[in-house]
Short mmCIF file of C-alpha atoms and ligand atoms in Angstrom, two decimals:
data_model
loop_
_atom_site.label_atom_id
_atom_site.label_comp_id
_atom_site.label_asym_id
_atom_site.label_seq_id
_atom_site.Cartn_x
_atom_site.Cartn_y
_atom_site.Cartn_z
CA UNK A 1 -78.78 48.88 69.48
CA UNK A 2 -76.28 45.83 69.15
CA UNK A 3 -78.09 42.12 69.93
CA UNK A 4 -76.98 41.56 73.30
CA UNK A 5 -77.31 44.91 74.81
CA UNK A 6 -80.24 45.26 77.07
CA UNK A 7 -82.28 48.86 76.78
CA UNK A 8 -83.14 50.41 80.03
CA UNK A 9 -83.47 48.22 83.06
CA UNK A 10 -84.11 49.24 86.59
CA UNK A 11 -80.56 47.74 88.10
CA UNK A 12 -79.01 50.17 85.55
CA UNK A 13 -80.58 53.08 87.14
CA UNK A 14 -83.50 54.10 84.73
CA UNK A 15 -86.87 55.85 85.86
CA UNK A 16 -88.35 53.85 88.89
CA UNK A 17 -91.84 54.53 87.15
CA UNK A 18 -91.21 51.63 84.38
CA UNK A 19 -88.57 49.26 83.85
CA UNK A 20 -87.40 50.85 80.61
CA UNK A 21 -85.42 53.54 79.52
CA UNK A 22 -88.16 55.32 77.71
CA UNK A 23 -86.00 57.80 75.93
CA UNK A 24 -83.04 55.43 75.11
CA UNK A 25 -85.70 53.60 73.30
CA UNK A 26 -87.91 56.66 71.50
CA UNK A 27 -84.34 57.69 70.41
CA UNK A 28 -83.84 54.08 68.00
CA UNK A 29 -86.86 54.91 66.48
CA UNK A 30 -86.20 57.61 63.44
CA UNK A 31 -89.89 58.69 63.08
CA UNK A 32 -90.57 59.48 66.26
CA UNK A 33 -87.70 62.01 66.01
CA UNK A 34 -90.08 64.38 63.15
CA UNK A 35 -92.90 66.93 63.71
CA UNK A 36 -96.33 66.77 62.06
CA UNK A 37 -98.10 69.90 61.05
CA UNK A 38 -95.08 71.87 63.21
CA UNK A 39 -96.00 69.24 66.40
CA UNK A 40 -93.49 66.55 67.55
CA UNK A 41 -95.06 63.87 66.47
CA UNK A 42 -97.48 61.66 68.70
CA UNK A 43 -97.88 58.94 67.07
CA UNK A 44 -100.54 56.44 68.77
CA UNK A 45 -102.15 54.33 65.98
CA UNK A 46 -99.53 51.35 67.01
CA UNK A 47 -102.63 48.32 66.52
CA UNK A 48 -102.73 49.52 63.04
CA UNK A 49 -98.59 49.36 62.59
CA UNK A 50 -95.68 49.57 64.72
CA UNK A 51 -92.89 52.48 63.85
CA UNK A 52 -89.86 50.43 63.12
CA UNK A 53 -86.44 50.94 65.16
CA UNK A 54 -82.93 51.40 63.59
CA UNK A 55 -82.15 48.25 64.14
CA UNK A 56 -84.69 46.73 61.97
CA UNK A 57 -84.10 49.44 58.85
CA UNK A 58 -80.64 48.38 58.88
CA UNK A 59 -81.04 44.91 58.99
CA UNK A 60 -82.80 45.23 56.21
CA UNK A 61 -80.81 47.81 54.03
CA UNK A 62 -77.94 45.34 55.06
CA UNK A 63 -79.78 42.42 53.47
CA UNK A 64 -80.10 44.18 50.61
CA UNK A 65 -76.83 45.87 50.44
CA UNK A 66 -74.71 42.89 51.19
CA UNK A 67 -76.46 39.65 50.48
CA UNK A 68 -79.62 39.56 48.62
CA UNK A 69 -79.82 36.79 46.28
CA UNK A 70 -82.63 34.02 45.69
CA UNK A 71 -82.91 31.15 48.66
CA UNK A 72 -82.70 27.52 48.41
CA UNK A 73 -81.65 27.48 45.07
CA UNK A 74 -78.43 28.32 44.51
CA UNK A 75 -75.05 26.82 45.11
CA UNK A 76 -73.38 29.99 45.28
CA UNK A 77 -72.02 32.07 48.12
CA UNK A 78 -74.76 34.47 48.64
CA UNK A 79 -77.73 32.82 48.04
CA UNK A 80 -76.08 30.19 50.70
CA UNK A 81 -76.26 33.05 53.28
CA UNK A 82 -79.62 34.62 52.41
CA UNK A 83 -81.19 31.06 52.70
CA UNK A 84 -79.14 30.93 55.74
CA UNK A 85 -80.17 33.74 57.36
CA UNK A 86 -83.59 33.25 56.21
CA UNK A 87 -83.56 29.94 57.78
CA UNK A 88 -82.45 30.99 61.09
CA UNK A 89 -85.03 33.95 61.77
CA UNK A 90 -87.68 30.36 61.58
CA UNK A 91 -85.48 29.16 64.14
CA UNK A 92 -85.63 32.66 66.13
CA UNK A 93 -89.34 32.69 65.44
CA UNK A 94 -89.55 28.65 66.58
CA UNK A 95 -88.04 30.07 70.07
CA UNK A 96 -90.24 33.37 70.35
CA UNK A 97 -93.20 31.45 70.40
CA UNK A 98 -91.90 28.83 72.35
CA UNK A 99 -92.85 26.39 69.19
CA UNK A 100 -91.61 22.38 69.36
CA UNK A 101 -90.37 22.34 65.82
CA UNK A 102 -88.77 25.31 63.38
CA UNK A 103 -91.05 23.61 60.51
CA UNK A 104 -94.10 24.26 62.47
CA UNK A 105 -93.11 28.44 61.30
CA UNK A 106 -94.89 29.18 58.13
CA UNK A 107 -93.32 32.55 56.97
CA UNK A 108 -97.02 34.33 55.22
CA UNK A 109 -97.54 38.21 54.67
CA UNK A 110 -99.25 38.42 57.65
CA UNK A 111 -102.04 37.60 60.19
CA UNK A 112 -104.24 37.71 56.95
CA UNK A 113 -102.78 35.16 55.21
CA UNK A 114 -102.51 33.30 57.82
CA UNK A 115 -106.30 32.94 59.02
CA UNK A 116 -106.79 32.28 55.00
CA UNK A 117 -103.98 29.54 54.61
CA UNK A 118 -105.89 27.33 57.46
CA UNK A 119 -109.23 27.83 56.00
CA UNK A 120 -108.39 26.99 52.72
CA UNK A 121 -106.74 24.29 53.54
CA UNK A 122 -107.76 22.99 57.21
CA UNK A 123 -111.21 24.19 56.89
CA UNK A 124 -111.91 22.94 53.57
CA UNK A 125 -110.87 19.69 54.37
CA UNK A 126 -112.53 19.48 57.50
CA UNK A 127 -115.75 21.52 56.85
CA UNK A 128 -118.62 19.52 55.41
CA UNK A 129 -122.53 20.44 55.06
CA UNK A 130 -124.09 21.54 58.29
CA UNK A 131 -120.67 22.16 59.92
CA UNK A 132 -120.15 24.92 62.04
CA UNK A 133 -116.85 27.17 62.81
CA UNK A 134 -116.99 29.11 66.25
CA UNK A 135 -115.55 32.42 66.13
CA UNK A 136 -116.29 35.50 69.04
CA UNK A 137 -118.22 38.50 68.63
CA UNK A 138 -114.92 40.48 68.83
CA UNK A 139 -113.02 39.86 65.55
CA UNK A 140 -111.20 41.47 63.13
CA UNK A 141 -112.66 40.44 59.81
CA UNK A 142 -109.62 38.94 58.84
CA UNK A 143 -110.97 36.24 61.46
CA UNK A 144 -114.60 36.69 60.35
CA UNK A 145 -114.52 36.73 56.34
CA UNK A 146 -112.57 34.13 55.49
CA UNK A 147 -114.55 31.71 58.01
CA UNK A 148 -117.98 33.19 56.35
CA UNK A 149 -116.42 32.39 52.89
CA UNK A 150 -115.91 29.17 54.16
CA UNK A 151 -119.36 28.49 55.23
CA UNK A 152 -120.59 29.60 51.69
CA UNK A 153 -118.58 27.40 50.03
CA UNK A 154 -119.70 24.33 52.21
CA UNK A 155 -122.76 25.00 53.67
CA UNK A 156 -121.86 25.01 56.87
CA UNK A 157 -122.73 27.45 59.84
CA UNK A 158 -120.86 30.41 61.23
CA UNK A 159 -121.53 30.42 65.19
CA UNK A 160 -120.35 33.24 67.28
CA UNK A 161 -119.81 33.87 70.71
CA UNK A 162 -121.17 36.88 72.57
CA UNK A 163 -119.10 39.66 74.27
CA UNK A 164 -121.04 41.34 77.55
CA UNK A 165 -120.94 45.17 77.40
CA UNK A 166 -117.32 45.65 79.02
CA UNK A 167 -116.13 43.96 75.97
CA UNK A 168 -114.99 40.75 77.38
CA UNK A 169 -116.05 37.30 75.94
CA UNK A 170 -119.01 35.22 77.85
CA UNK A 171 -117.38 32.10 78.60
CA UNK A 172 -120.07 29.99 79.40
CA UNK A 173 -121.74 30.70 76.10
CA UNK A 174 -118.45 30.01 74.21
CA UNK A 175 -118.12 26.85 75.68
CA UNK A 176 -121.96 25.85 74.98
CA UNK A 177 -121.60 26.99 71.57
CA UNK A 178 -118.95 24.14 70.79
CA UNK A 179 -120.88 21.65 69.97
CA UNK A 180 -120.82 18.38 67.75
CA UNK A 181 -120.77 19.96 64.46
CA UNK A 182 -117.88 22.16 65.50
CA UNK A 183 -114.99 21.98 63.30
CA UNK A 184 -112.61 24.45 64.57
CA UNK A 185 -112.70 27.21 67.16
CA UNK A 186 -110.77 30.63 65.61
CA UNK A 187 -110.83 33.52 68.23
CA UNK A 188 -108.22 36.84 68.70
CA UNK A 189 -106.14 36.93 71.73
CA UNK A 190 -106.64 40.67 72.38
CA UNK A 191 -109.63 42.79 70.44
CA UNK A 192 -107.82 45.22 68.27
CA UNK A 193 -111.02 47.46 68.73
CA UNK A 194 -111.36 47.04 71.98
CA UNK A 195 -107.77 45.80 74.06
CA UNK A 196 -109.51 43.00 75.47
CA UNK A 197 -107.41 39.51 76.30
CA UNK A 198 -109.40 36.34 75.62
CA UNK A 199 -108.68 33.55 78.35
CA UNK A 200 -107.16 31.60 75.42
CA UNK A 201 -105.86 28.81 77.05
CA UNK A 202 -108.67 28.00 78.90
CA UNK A 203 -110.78 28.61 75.55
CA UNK A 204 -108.44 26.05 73.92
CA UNK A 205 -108.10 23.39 76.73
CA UNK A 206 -112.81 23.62 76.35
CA UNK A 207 -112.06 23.09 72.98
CA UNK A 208 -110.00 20.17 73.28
CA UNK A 209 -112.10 18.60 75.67
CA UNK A 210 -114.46 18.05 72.80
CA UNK A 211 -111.58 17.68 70.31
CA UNK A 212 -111.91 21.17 68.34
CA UNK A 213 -108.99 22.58 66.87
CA UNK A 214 -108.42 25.96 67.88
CA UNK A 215 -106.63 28.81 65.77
CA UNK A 216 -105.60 32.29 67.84
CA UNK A 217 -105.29 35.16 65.99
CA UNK A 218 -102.20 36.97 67.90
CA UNK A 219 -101.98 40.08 65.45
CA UNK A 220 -102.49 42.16 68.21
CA UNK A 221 -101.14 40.03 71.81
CA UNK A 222 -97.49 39.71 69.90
CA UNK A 223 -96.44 42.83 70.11
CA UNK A 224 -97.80 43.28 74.14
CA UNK A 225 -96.76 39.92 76.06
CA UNK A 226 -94.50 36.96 75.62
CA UNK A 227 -96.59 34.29 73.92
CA UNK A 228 -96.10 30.51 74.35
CA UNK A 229 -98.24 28.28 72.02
CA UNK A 230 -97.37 25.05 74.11
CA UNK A 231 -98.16 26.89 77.04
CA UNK A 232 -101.69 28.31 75.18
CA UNK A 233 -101.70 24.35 73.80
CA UNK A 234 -103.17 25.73 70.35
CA UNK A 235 -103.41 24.33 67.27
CA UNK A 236 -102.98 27.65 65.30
CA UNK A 237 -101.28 30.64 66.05
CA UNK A 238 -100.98 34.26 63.77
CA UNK A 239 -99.28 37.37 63.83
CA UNK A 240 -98.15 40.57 61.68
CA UNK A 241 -94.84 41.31 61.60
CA UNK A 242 -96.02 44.90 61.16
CA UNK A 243 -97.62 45.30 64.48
CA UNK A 244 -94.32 44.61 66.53
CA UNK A 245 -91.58 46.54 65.50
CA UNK A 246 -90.92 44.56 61.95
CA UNK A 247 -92.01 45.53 57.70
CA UNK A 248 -94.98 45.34 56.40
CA UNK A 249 -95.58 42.09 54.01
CA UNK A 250 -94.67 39.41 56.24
CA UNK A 251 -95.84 37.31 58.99
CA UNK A 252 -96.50 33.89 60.66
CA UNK A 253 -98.59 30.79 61.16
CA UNK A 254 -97.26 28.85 63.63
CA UNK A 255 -99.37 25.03 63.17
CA UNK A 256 -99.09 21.67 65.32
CA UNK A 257 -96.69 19.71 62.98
CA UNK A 258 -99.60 16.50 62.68
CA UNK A 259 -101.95 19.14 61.80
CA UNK A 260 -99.73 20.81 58.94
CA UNK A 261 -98.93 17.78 57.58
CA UNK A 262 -101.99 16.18 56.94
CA UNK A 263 -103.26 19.78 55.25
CA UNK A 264 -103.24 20.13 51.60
CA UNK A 265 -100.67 22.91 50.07
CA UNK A 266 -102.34 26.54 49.87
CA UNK A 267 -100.89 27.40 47.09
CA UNK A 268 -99.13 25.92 43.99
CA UNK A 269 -95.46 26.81 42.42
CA UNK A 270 -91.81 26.71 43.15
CA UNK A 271 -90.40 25.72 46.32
CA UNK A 272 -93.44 23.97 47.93
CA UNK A 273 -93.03 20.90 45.10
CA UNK A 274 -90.67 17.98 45.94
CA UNK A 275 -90.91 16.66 41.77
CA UNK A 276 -93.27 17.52 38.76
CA UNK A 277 -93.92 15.62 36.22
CA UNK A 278 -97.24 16.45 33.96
CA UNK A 279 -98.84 13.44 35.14
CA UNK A 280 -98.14 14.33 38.77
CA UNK A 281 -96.76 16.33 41.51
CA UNK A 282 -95.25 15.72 45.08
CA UNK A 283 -94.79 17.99 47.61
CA UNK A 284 -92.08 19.05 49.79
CA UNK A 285 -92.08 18.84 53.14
CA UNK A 286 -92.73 21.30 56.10
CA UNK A 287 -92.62 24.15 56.06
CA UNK A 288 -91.78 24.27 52.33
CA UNK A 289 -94.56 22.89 51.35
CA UNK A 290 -96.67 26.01 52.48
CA UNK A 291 -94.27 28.76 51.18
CA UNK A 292 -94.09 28.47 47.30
CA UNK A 293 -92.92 30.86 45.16
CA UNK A 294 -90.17 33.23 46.31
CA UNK A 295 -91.01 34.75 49.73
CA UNK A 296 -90.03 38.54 51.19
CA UNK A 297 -86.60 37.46 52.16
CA UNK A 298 -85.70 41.04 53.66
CA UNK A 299 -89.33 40.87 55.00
CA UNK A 300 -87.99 37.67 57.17
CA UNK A 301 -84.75 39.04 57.94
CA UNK A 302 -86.57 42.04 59.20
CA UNK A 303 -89.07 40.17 61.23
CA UNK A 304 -86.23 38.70 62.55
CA UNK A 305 -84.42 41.75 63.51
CA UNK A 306 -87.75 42.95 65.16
CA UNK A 307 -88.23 39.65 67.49
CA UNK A 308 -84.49 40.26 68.27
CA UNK A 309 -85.35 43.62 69.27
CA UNK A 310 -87.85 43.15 71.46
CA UNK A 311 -86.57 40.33 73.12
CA UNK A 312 -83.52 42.49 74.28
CA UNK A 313 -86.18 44.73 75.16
CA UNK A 314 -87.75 42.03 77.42
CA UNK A 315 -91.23 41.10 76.15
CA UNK A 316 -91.69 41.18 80.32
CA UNK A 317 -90.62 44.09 80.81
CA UNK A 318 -92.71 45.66 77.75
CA UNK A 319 -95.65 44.13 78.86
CA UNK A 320 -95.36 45.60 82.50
CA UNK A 321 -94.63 48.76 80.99
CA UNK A 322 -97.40 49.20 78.44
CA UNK A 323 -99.71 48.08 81.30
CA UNK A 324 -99.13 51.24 83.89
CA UNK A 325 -99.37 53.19 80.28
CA UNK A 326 -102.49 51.97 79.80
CA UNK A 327 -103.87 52.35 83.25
CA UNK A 328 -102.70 55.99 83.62
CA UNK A 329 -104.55 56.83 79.56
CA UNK A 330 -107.76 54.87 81.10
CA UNK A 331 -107.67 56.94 84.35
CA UNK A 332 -106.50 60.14 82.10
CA UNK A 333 -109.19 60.10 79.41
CA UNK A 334 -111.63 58.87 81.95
CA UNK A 335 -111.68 62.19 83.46
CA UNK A 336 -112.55 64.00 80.66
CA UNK A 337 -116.27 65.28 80.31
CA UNK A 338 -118.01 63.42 78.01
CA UNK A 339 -115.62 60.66 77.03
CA UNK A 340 -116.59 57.19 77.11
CA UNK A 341 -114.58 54.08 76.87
CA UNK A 342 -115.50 51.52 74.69
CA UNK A 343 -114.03 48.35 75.85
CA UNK A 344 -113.25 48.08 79.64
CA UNK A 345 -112.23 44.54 79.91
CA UNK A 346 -110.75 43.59 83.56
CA UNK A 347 -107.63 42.31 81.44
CA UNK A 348 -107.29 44.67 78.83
CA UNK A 349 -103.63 45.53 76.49
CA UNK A 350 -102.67 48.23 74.57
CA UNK A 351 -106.21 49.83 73.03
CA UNK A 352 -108.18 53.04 74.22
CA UNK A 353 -110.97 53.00 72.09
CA UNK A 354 -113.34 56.06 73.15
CA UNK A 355 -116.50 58.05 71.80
CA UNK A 356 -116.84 61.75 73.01
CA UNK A 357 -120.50 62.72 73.48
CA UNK A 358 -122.61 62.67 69.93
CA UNK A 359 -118.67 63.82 68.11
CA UNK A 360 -118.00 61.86 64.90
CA UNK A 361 -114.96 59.93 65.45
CA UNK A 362 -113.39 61.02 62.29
CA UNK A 363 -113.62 64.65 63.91
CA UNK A 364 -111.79 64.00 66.70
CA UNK A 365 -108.93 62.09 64.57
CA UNK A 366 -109.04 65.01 62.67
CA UNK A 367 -108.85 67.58 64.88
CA UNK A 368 -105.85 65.51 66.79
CA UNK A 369 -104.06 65.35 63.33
CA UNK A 370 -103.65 69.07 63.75
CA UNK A 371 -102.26 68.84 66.95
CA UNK A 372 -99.76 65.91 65.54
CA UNK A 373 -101.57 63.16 67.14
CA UNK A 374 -102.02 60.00 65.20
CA UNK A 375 -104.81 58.02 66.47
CA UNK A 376 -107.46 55.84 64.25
CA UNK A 377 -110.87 56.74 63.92
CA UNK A 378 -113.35 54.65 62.24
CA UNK A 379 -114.75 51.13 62.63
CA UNK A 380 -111.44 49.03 63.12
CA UNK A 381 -112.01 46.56 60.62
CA UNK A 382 -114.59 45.25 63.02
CA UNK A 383 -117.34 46.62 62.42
CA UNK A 384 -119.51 43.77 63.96
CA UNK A 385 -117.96 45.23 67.43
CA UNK A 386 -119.85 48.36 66.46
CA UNK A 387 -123.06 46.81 66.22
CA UNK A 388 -122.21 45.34 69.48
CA UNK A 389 -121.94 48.69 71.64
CA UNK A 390 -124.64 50.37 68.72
CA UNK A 391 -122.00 53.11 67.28
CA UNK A 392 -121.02 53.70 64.18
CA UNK A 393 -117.43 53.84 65.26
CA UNK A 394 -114.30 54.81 67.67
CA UNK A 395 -111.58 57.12 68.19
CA UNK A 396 -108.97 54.76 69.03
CA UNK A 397 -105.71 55.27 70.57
CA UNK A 398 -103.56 52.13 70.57
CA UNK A 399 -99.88 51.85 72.43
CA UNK A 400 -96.37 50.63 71.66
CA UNK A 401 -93.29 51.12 73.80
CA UNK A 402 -92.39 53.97 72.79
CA UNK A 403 -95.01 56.19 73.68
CA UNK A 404 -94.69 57.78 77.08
CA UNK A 405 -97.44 59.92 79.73
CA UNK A 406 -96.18 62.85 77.75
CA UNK A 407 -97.70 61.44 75.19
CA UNK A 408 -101.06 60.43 76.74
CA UNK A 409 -101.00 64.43 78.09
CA UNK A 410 -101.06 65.40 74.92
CA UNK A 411 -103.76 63.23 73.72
CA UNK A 412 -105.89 64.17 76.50
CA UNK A 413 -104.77 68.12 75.85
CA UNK A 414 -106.28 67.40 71.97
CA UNK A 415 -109.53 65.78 73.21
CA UNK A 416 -109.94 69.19 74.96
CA UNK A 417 -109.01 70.99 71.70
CA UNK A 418 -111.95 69.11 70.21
CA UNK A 419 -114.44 69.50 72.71
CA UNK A 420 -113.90 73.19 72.75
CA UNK A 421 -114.01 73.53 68.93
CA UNK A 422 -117.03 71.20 68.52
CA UNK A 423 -118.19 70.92 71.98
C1 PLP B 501 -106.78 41.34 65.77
C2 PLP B 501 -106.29 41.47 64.36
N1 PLP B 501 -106.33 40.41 63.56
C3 PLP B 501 -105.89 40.47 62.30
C4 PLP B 501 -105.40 41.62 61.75
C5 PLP B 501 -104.95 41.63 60.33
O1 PLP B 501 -103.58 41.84 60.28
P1 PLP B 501 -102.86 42.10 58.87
O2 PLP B 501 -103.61 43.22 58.21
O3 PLP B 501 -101.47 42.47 59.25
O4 PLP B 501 -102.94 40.82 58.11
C6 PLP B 501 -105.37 42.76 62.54
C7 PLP B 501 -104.91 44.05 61.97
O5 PLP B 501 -105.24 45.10 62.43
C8 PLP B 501 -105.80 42.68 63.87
O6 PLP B 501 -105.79 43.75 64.66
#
């Protein structure tokens, strides 16, 4: 795909049933093109990572092949173009997220780093004795631990919010649990374990009321629906390149410019200083001052290659897609004896997490595997979500635009594999 072409639209005559052109797109992707264990591949473990599309591989081979050289540094031609370049995805990433400022981007390896960079730096400026962060009951741990590490550190109190048994967040007891001690507010958009979507602007606006901070981890609403941090009006917003369409290793934090500037640096070392001397150092200013060292140039150029990618796509149009996917796997797998959802949200994106009768989850990935299927098993990397519905953990099938009903036929097809074998 060239920038500028649109994939599949419905005024250019593709499949009334979505507004995308399925196959056009399933065809950019090289992976989905092999077989596993003699099976086309089905690969549905997208909340884990994305496949990546031509257009991103050769964005990055092309980095590598035609410009690489160090950034901001160097006075010659290449390194001129790689910061260039480099610079301009911030700007792509500025207008993706619909964020005032470019230096309000933070380029970090992902969703990880992010949630870490404000709590190292935010939160332990912020977080005194007998402080408390608010976080839901429906976090990834990269939105739990560093939070709890935190509160160990300072003494302070790690509150959480409930979730009721579809998997959606109680809002009243959110809001009552912000009290005067509450230093920051740090809650996902959508569950990775479950594909529920937090009312995050309305969380954030209850927040502000009582002037919280708030911090949304978007690892897994990025890659699902166009996101607007004015719109959302948070103070914090993270995702993984990973997840939607881009390499592994890099990410962003998008901040409120006051915010960022009054935090301390994360870490120390080139780039991020504006003079050293022995006595004394300066920093540099946004976003520089949180990016030291070098950072994964052909990471960036790929992230931006992705976010070009799906915004030809139409993050819209993906969204409306992925959302009749996901109602005809709910109504699909919902048929099947003996399989019950976990997480039925009324606004849900993307996840199918299931349990079939007393089956351990890793059996039914297993079992799948044969078939070619790639789903997750296991407890998400939230295992307090577990606790929650009193498993141990899920099969979880998570989806990306690529995959199609076919695919969900044959996931369904595999569940009756499973039952039969160990039924
Ligand atoms: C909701 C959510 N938050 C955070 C993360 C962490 O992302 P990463 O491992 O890319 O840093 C994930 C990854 O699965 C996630 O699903």
């Amino acid at each position: 795909m060239t920038p500028g072409t649109k994939v599949g639209y419905a005024e250019q005559g593709v499949s009334p049933r979505t507004e995308l052109d399925v196959q056009a797109i399933r065809a950019e992707f090289p992976i989905l093109q092999r077989t596993v264990r003699g099976k086309p591949l089905v690969y549905l473990d997208n909340a884990a990572t994305s496949q990546k599309p031509r257009f991103v591989l050769d964005a990055i081979a092309r980095y590598y092949e035609d410009e690489n050289a160090n950034i901001h540094r160097g006075v010659h031609y290449l390194s001129e173009r790689a910061t260039a370049d480099y610079e301009n995805v911030r700007v792509r990433v500025q207008g993706f997220l619909g964020a005032a400022k470019p230096a309000e981007i933070i380029f970090v390896r992902g969703t990880t780093e992010a949630i870490n960079l404000v709590a190292q730096t935010y939160g332990r400026t912020h977080v005194g004795p007998g402080d408390e962060v608010l976080i839901t009951a429906m976090e990834h741990h990269s939105n739990i631990v560093p939070w709890q590490m935190l509160c160990a550190e300072k003494n302070a109190r790690l509150r959480v919010a409930p979730i009721n048994d579809r998997g959606e967040l109680i809002l009243d007891e959110f809001e009552n649990l912000l009290g005067p001690r509450t230093r920051i507010a740090a809650f996902t958009h959508v569950s990775n374990a479950l594909g529920s979507i937090n009312p995050v602007k309305r969380m954030a606006e209850m927040a502000h009321r009582r002037k919280i901070p708030v911090l949304v981890d978007g690892a897994q609403a990025v890659p699902h629906m166009s996101v607007d941090v004015q719109a959302i009006d948070c103070d914090f917003y993270a995702f993984s390149g990973h997840k939607v369409y881009g390499p592994t290793g890099i990410g962003v934090l998008y901040g409120r410019e006051a915010l960022l500037d009054a935090m301390p640096p994360y870490q120390g070392g080139g780039d991020m200083i504006s003079s050293v001397t022995f006595e004394k150092t300066t920093y540099n200013k946004l976003p520089y001052k949180f990016e030291a060292g070098t950072p994964d140039i052909a990471g960036v150029i790929g992230l931006g290659a992705a976010i070009d990618y799906v915004t030809d796509v139409g993050m819209d149009a993906i969204e409306a897609y992925e959302h009749d996917l996901l109602a005809y796997a709910t109504e699909t797998l919902s048929a099947i004896p003996g399989v019950r959802l976990i997480g039925t949200a009324h606004e849900k994106a993307g996840v199918l997490s299931f349990v079939l009768h007393d089956v351990h989850p890793h059996d039914i990935g297993t079992i799948l595997d044969q078939e070619g299927i790639a789903i997750r098993t296991g407890h998400h990397c939230s295992q307090p979500v577990m606790d929650r519905f009193d498993i141990p953990a899920t099969a979880r099938a998570s989806l990306a635009i690529y995959n199609t009903r076919e695919d969900i036929d044959a996931l369904a097809k595999g569940i009756e594999r499973v039952r039969e074998v160990l039924g």
